[in-house]
Backbone as a ProteinNet text record, in pm:
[ID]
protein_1_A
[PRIMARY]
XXXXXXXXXXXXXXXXXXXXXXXXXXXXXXXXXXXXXXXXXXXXXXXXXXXXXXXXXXXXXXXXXXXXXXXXXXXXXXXXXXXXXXXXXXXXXXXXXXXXXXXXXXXXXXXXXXXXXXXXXXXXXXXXXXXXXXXXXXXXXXXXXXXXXXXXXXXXXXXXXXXXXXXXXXXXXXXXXXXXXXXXXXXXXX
[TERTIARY]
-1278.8	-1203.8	-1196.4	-1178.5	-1173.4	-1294.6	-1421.2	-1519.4	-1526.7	-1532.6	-1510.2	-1497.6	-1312	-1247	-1367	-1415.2	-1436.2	-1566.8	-1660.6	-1784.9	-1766.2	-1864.3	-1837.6	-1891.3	-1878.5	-1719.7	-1594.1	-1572.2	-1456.7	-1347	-1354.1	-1313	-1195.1	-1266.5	-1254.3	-1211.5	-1179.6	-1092.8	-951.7	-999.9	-836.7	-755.3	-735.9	-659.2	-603.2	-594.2	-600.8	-437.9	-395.2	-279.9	-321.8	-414	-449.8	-508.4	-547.6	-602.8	-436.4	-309.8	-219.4	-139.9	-157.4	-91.1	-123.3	-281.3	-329.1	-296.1	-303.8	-259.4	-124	-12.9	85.6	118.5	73.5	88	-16.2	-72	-145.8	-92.9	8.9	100.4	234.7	290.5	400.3	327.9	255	167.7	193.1	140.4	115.8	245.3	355.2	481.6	517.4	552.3	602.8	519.2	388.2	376.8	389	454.4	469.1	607.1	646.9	795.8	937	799.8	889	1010.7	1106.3	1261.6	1214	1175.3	1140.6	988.8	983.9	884.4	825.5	692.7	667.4	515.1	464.7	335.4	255.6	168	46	-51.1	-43.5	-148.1	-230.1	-369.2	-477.5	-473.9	-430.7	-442.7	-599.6	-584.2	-762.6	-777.9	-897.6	-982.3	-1017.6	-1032.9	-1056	-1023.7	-1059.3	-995.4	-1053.2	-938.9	-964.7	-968.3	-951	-952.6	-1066.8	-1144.7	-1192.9	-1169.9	-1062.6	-998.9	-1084.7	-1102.9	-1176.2	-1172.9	-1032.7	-972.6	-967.7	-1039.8	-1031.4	-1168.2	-1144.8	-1307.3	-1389	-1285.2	-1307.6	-1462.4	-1519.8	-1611	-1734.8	-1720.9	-1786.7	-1824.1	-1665.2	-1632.3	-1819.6	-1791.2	-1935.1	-1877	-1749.1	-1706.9	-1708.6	-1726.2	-1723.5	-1608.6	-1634	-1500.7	-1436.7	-1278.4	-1253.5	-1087.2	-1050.6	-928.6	-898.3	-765	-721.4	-690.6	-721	-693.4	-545.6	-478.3	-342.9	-305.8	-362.1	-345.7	-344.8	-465.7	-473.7	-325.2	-280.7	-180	-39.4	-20.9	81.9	62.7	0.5	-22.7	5.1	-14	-12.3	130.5	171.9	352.3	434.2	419.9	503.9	434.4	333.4	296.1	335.7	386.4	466.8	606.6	681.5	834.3	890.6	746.9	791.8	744	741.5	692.6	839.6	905.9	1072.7	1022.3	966.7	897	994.4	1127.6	1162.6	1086	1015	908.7	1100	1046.7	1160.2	1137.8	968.2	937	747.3	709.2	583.6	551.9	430.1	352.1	225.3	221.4	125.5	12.3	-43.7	-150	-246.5	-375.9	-449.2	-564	-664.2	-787.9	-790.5	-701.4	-689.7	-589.3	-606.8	-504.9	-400.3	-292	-231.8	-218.1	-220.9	-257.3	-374.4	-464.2	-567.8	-589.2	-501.5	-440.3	-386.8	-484.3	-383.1	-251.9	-302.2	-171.6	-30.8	-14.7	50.5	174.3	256.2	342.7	462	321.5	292.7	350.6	266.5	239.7	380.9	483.6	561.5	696	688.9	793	757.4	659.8	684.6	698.7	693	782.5	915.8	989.6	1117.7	1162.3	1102.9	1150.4	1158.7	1143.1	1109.5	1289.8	1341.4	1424.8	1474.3	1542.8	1548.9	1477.1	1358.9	1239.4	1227.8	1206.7	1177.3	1055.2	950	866	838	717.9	683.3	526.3	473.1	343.7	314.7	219.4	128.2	61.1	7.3	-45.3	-34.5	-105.9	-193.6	-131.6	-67.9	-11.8	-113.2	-246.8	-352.7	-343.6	-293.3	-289.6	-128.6	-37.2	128.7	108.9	74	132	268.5	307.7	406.6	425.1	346.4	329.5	400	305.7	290.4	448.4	483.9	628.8	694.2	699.6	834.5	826.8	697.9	649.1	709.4	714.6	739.8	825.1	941.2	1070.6	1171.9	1110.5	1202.6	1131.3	1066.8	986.6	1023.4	1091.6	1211.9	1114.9	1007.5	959.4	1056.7	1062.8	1185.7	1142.4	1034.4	958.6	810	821.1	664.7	662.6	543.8	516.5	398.8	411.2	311.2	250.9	93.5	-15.3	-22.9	7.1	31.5	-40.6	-193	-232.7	-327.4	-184.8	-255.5	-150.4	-112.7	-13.7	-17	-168.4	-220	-345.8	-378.1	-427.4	-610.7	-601.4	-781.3	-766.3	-643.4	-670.7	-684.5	-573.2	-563.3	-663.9	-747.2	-851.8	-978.8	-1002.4	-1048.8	-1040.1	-946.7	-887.1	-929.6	-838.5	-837	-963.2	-998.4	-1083.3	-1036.6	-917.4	-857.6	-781.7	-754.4	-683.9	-546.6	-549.8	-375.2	-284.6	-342.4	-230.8	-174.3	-293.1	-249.1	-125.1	-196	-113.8	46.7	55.6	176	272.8	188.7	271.7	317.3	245.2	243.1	360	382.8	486	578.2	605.5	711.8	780.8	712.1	765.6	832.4	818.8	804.7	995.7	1013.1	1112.2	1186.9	1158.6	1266.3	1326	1186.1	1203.3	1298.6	1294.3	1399.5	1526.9	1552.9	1711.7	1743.2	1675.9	1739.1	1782.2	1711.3	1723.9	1918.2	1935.3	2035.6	2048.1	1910.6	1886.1	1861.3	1903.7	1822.1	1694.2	1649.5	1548.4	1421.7	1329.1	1251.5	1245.1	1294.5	1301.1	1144.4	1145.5	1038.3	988.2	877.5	869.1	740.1	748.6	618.9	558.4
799.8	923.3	966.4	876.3	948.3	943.4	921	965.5	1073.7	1091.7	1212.7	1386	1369.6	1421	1535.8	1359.4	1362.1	1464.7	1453.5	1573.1	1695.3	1776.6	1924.6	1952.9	2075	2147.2	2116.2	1979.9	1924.6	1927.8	1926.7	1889.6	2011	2115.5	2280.9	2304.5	2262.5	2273	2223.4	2114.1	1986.1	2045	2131.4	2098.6	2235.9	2328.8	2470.9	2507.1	2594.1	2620.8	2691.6	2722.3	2781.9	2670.2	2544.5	2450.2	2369	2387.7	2303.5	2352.7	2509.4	2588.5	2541.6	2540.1	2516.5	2375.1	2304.2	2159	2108.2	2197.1	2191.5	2216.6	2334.2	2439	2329.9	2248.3	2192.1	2033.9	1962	1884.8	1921.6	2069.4	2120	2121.8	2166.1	2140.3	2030.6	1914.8	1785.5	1719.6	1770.4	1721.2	1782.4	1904.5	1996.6	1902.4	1864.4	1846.2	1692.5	1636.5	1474.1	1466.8	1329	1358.5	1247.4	1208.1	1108.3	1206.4	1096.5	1165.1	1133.1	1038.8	1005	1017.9	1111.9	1117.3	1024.1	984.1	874	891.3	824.2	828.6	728	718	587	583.4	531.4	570.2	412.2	405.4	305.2	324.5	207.3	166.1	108	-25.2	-82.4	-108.1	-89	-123.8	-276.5	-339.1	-483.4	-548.8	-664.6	-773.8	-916.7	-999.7	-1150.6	-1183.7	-1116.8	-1215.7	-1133.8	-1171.8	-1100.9	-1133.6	-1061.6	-1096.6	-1000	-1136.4	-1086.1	-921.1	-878.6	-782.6	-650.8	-681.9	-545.3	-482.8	-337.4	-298.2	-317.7	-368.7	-371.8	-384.3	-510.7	-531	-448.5	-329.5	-235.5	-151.8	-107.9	-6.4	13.7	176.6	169.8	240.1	251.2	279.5	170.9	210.2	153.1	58	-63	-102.3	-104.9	-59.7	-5.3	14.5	84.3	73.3	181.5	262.7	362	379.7	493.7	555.9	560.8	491.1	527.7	650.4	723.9	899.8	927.7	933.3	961.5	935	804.6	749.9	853.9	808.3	915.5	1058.9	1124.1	1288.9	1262.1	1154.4	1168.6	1148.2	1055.1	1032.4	1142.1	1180.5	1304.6	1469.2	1442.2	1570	1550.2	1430.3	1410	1418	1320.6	1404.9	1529.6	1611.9	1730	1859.2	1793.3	1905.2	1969.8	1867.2	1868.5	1886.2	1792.2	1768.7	1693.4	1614.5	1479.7	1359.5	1296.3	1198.7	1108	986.6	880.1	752.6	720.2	610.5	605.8	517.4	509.9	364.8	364.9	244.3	219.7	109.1	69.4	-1.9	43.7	-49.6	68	-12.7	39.9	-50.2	-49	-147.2	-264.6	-238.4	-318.2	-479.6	-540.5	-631.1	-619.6	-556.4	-532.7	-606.3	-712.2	-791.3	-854.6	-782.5	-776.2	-655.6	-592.5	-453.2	-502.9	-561.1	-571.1	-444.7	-387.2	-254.9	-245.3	-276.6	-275.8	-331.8	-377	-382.2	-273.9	-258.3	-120.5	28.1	18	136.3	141.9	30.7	30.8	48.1	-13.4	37.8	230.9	273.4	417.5	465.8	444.5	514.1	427.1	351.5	329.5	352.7	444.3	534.8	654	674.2	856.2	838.1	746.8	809.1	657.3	710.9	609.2	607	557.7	601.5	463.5	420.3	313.9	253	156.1	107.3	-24.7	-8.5	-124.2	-134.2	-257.9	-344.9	-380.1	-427.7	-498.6	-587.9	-719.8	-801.7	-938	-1042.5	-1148.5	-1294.2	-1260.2	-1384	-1458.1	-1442.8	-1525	-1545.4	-1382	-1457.3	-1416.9	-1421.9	-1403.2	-1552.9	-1576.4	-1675.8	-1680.7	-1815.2	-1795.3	-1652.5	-1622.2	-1520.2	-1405	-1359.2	-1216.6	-1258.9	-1346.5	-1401	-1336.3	-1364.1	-1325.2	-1185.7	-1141.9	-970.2	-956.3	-950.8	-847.8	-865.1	-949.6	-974.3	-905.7	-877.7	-773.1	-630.6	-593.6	-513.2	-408.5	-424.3	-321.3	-294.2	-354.1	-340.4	-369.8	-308.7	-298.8	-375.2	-393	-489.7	-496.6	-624	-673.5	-721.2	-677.9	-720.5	-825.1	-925.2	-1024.4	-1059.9	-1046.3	-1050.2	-1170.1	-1272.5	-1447.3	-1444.7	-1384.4	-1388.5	-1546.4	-1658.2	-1724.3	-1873.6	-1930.7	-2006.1	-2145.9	-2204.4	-2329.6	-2289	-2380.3	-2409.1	-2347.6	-2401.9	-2396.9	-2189.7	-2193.6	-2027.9	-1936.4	-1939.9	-1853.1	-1840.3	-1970.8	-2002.9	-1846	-1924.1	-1855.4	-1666.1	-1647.2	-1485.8	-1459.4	-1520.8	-1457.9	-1446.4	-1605.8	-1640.2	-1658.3	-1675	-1753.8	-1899.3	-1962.9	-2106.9	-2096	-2141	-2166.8	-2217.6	-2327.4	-2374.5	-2315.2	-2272.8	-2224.8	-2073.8	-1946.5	-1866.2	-1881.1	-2033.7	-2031.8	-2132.5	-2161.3	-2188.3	-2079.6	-1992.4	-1894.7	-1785.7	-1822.1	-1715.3	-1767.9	-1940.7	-1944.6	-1945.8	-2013	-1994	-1882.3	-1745.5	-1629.8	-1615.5	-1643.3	-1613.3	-1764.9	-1846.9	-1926.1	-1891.4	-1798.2	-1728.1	-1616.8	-1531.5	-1399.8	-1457.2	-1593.2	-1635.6	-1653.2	-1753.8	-1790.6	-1709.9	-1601.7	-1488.4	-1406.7	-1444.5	-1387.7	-1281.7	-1188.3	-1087.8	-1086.1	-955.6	-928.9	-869	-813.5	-725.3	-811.9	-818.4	-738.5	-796.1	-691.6	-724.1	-813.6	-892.5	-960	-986.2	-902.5	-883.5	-978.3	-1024.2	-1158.1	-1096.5
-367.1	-379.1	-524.3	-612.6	-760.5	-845.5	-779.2	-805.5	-765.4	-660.7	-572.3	-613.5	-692.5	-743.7	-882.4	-936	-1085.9	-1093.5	-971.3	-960.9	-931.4	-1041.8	-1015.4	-882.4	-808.2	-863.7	-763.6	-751.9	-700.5	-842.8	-932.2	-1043.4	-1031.6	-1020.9	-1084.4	-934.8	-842	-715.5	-661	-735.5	-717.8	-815.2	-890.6	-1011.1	-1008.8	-909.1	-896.1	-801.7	-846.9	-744	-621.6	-604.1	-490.7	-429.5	-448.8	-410.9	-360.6	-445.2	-414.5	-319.7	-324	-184.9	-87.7	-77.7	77.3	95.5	6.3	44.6	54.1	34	70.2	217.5	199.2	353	477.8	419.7	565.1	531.7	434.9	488.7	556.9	529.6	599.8	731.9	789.7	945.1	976.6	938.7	973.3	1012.5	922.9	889.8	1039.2	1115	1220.7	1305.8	1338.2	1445.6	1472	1366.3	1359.1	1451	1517.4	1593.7	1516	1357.9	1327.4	1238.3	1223.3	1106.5	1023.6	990.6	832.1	788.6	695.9	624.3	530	538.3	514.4	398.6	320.1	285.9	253.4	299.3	302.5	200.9	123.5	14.6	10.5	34.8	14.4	-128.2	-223.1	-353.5	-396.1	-279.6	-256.3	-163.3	-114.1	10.6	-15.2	-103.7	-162	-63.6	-12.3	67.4	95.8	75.9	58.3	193.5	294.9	436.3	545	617.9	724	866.9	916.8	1038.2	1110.4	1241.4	1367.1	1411.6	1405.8	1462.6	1368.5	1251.5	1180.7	1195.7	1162.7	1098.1	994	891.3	752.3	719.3	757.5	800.8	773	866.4	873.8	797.2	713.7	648.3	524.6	531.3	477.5	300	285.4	126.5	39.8	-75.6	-164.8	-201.6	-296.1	-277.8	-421.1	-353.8	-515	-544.9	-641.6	-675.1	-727.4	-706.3	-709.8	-834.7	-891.5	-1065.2	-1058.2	-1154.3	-1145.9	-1161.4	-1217	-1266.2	-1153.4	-1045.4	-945.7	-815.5	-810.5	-760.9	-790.4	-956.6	-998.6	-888.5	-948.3	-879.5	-756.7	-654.7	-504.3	-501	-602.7	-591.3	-597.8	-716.1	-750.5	-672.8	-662	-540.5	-406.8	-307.6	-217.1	-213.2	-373.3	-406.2	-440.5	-503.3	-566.8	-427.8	-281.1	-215.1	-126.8	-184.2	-65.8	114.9	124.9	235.4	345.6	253.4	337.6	282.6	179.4	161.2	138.8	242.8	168.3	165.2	207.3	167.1	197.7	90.7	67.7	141.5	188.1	233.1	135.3	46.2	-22.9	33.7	145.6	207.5	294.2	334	389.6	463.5	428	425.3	351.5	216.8	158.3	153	87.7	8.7	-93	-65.1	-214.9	-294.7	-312.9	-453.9	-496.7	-410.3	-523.2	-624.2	-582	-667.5	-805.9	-935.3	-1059.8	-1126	-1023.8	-1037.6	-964.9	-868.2	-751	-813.6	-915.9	-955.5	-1026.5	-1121.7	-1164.8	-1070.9	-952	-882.5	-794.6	-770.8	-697.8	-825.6	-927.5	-1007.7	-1067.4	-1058.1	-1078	-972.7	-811.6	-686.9	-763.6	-776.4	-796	-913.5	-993.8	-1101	-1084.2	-998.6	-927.8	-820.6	-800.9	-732.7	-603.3	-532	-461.7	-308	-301.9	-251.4	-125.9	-37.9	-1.7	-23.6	-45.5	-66.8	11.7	87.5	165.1	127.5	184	212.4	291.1	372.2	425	378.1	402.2	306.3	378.3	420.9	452.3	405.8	302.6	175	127.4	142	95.8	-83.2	-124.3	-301.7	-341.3	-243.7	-306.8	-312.7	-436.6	-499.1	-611.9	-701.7	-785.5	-847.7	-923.4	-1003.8	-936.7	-846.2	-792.6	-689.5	-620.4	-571.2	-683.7	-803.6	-881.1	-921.2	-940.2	-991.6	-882.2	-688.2	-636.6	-614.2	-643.3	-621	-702.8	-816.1	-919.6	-944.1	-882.1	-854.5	-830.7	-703.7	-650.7	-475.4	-504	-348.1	-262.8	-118.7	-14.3	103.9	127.3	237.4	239.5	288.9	300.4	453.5	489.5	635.6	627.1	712	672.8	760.2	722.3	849.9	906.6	944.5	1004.4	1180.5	1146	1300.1	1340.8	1386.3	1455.8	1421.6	1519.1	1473.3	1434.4	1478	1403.2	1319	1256.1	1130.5	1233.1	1289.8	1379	1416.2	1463.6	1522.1	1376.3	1300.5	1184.3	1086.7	1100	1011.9	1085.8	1213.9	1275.7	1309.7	1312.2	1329.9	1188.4	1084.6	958.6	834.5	857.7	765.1	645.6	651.7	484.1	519.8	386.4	370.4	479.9	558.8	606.3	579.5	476.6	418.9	350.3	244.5	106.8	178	268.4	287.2	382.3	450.9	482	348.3	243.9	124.7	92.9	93.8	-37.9	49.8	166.6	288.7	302.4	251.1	303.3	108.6	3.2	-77.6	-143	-79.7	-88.6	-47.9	85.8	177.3	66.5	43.4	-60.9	-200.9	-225	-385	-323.6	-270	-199.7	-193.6	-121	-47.7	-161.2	-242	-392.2	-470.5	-485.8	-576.3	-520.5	-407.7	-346.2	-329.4	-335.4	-311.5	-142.4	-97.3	83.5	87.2	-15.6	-16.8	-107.5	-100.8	5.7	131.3	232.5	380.7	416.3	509.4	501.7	659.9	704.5	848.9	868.2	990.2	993	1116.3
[MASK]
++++++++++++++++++++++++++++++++++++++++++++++++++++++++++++++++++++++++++++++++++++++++++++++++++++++++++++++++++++++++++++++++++++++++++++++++++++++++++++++++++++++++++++++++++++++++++++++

């Protein structure tokens, strides 16, 4: 996508108010014929990914693999808060892995500088290790949902194609680093 952007004459299109009208006016559409209350936005940071589960397409996928321009990110943030749309919480996931995102710390403390925004994930636990445990714990991220498809070591291996050990270390140390912290948040859905 931000190659995309970057070729003429996409360049000299994106950056246009007549380009931001119409793209307003056809998320106000989207928004009317949606039946949810809460307005929500999904933004793919990276398509990157450490696991290949049976059950995805990923696989397939014929894009490039890559990582979102933070410039780019910004503009989608503040062009979703600044549309008074209802936006009241962002989803940081897609195809991807969010931490293989060296940004994603980053990208979740500027939604929680913009306001009081909700912020969630998706994510595998294959690399929430120590580190990235304590980055997203002060972070201000609001929940993580955690991909855990398969409940012994032979199935998960199998479905997922990553370490099981290593990712039910890295899931449960996660939910010990949170209680400790005596924090409730980040909500933590399995």
């Amino acid at each position: 996508m931000a190659k995309l952007i970057t070729y003429k004459p996409f360049c000299y299109i994106v950056n246009t108010k007549l380009y931001n009208y119409f793209y307003k006016k056809h998320i106000e559409k989207c928004i009317k014929e949606t039946e949810r209350s809460q307005v929500y936005v999904d933004i793919e940071t990276t398509n990157a990914c450490n696991a290949d589960c049976l059950m995805c397409p990923h696989s397939n996928m014929k894009r490039k693999i890559s990582f979102m321009d933070f410039n780019i990110f910004k503009k989608i943030v503040d062009s979703a808060i600044e549309s008074n749309l209802g936006v009241k919480e962002f989803v940081l996931s897609g195809f991807g892995e969010p931490f293989l995102d060296k940004l994603i710390f980053e990208r979740i403390s500027y939604i929680k500088s913009k306001g009081n925004y909700y912020v969630k994930l998706f994510s595998n636990a294959g690399l929430l290790d120590k580190e990235k445990t304590a980055k997203a714990l002060s972070s201000g991220l609001d929940e993580i949902v955690i991909s855990f498809n398969g409940i012994t070591k032979e199935t998960y291996e199998k479905v997922m194609k990553i370490n099981f050990e290593k990712s039910f270390a890295n899931f449960t140390n996660f939910i010990d680093e949170r209680n400790k912290s005596g924090k409730k948040t980040p909500r933590i859905v399995l």
